[in-house]
Every structure is written in C-alpha cells, then in structure tokens.
Short mmCIF file of C-alpha atoms and ligand atoms in Angstrom, two decimals:
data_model
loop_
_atom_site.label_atom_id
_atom_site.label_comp_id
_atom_site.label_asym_id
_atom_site.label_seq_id
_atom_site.Cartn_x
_atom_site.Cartn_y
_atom_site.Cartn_z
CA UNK A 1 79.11 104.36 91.37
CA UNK A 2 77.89 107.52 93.28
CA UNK A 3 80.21 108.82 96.30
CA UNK A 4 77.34 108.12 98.34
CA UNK A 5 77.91 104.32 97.87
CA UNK A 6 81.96 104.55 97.86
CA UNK A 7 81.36 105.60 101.16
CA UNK A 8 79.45 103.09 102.57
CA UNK A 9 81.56 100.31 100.48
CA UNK A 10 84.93 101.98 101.79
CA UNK A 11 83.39 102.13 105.62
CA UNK A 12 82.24 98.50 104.85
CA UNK A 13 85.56 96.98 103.19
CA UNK A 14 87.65 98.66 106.06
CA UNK A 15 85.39 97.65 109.03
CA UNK A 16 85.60 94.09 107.33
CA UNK A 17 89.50 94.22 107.48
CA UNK A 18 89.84 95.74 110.83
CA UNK A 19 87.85 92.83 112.37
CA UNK A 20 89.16 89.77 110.46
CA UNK A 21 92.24 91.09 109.30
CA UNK A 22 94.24 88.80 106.74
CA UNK A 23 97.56 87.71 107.08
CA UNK A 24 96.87 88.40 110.84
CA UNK A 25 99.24 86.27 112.96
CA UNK A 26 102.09 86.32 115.94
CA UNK A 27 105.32 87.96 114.42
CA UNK A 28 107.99 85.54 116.94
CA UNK A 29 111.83 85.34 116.69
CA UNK A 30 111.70 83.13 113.98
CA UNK A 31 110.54 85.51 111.64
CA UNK A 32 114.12 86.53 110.58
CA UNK A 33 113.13 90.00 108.87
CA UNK A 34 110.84 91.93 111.16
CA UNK A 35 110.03 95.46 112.27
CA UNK A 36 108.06 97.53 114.89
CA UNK A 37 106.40 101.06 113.58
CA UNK A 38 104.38 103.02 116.50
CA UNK A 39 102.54 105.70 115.60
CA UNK A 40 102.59 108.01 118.35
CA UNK A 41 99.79 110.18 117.51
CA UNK A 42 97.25 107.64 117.45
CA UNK A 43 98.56 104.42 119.40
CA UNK A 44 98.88 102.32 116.49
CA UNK A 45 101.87 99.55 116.65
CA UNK A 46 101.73 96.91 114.13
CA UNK A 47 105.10 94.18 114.07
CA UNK A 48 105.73 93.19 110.36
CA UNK A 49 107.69 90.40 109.06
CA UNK A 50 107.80 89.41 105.45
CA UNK A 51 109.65 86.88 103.67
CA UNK A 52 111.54 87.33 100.18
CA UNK A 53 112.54 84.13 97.93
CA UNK A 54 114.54 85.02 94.97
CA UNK A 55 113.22 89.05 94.95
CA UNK A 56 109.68 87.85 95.13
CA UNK A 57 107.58 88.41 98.61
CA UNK A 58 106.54 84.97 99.44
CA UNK A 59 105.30 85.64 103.04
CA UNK A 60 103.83 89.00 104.82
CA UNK A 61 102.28 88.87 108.21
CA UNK A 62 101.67 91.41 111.35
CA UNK A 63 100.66 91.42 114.49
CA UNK A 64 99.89 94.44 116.72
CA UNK A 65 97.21 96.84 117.97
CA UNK A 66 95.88 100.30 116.33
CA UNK A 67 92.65 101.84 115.00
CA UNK A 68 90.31 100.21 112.60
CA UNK A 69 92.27 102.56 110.22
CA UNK A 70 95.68 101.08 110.48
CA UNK A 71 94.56 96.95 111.18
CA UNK A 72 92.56 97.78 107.93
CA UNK A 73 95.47 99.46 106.01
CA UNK A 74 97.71 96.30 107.21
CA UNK A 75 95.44 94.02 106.04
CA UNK A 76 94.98 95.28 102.56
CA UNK A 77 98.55 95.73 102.29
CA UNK A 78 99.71 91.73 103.00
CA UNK A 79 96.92 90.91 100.62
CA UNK A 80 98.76 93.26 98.20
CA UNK A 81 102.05 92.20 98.29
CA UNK A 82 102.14 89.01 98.55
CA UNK A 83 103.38 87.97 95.26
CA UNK A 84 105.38 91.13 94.25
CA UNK A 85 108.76 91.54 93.43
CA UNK A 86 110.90 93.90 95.42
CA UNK A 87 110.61 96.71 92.97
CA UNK A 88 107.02 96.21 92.18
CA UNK A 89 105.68 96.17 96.25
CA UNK A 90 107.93 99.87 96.17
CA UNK A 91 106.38 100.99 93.00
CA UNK A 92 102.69 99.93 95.08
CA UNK A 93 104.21 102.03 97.87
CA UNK A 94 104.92 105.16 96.30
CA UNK A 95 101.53 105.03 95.15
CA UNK A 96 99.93 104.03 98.07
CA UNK A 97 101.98 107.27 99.94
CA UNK A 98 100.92 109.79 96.60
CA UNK A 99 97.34 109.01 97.22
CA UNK A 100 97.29 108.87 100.73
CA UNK A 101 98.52 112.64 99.91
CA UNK A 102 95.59 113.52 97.71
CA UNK A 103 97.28 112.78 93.89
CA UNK A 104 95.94 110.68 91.04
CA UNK A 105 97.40 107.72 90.92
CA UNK A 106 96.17 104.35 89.16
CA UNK A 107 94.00 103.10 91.47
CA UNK A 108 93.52 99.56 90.12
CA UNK A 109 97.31 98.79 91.28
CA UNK A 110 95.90 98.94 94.43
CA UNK A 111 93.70 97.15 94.68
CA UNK A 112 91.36 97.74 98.11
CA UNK A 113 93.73 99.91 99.50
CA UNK A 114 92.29 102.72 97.04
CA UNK A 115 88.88 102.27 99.29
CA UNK A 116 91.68 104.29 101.99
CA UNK A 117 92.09 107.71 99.68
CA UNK A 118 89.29 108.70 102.37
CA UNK A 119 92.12 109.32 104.71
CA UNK A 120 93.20 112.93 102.59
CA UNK A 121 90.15 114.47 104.24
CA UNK A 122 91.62 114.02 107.81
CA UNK A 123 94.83 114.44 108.19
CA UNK A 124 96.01 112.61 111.39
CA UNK A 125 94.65 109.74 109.98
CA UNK A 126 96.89 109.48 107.17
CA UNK A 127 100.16 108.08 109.73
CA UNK A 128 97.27 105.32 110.84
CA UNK A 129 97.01 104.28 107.11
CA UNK A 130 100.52 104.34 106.04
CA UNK A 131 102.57 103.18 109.25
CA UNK A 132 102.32 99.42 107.76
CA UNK A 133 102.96 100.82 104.46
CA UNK A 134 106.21 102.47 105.83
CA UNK A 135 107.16 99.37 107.78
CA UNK A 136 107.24 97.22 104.59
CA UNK A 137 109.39 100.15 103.06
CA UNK A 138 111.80 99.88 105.88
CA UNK A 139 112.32 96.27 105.77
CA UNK A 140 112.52 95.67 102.21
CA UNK A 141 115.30 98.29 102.56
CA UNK A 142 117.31 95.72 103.89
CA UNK A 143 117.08 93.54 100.83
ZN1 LIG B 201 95.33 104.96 114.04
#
C-alpha cells in the first residue's frame, strides 16, 4: 500500500467513525462506572462508561461532542475493547499512547486505531485522539 492510499483510507475510516460512530449511545446514571474527559484545547468532551464481568470488558459506550478526531478515536476504541481483559485493554493503551507519540509499536493490536498514527504530524491533535483513550485508563483504574 503506497502512503498516498493510507491517506485517503485513514481520512476515509475516520470520517466513517466520526459520523456513525459505534458504541455511540446516552451514558445515564445507570451506568455505574462512568467518566467525563474535556479536552480544553480543542472542545472535545466525550462521557465513557464501560462495564467489567469477571476482568473481562463486556460493555463500552460514550456519549459527547468533539472533533471528527476524537468521535473517531472513541469509536475505534469501544470497538477495541470490547472483549478484553483488564490487563490486555491497558497493554492496547500503552500502545495506543506510544504511537500516538511517534514509536513502533505492533500495529495489528490495534486494529483501526493504527489508521490515527496520522495524529504525530500535528501535535494538538494528539489530546483529541487520546482523551477517550485516557478516559478508559482512568476508569479501569478503579477496578
Ligand atoms: Zn479535537
């Protein structure tokens, strides 16, 4: 694949998650383990809530408001985790937050969030990519 077309598939894949995000719905009191992240810079604030059965993420959803950017990163992420033990959705994380820095990581863990290592070339958008990223670090904190 040429960069050429990496570029038009990541503009493509991200566009595609900013408008019809997944996991995309209300995060209400119900949802017992839930946080806010705002990222000042930009005017992204996402809510996440996720769910955890026996270590395992059984349930990730947001709600909120930011740049095609962050929506996009959210989006990838749910799809992501979902599925993942406690230790495995960190392990994603550090690796998410090492590429998002510009180092070689295994992209293929990833999944589509790799299509976001665009984000080392401008630097304010790196806090729109990771604030969901960081928000799913903070809660699983709790576990
Ligand atoms: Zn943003």
């Amino acid at each position: 694949m040429t960069l050429h077309n990496l570029d038009n598939l990541y503009r493509q894949a991200v566009m595609e998650h900013a408008k019809y995000p997944h996991h995309h719905a209300p995060v209400t009191e119900k949802d017992k383990h839930q946080i806010q992240k705002f990222n000042p810079t930009c005017g992204d604030m996402i809510s996440l809530a996720v769910t955890v059965d026996d270590d395992r993420i059984i349930d990730c959803h947001f709600d909120g408001d930011g740049c095609a950017i962050a929506i996009a990163s959210c989006s990838m992420m749910t799809d992501i985790m979902i599925g993942k033990t406690i230790s495995q959705s960190q392990e994603l994380m550090r690796m998410f937050s090492a590429m998002t820095m510009g180092e070689n990581i295994n992209f293929d863990a990833i999944g589509e969030a790799q299509l976001l290592a665009g984000v080392t070339k401008f630097p304010t958008r790196i806090k729109c990519a990771t604030l969901s990223w960081h928000a799913l670090d903070d809660l699983l904190a709790h576990y």
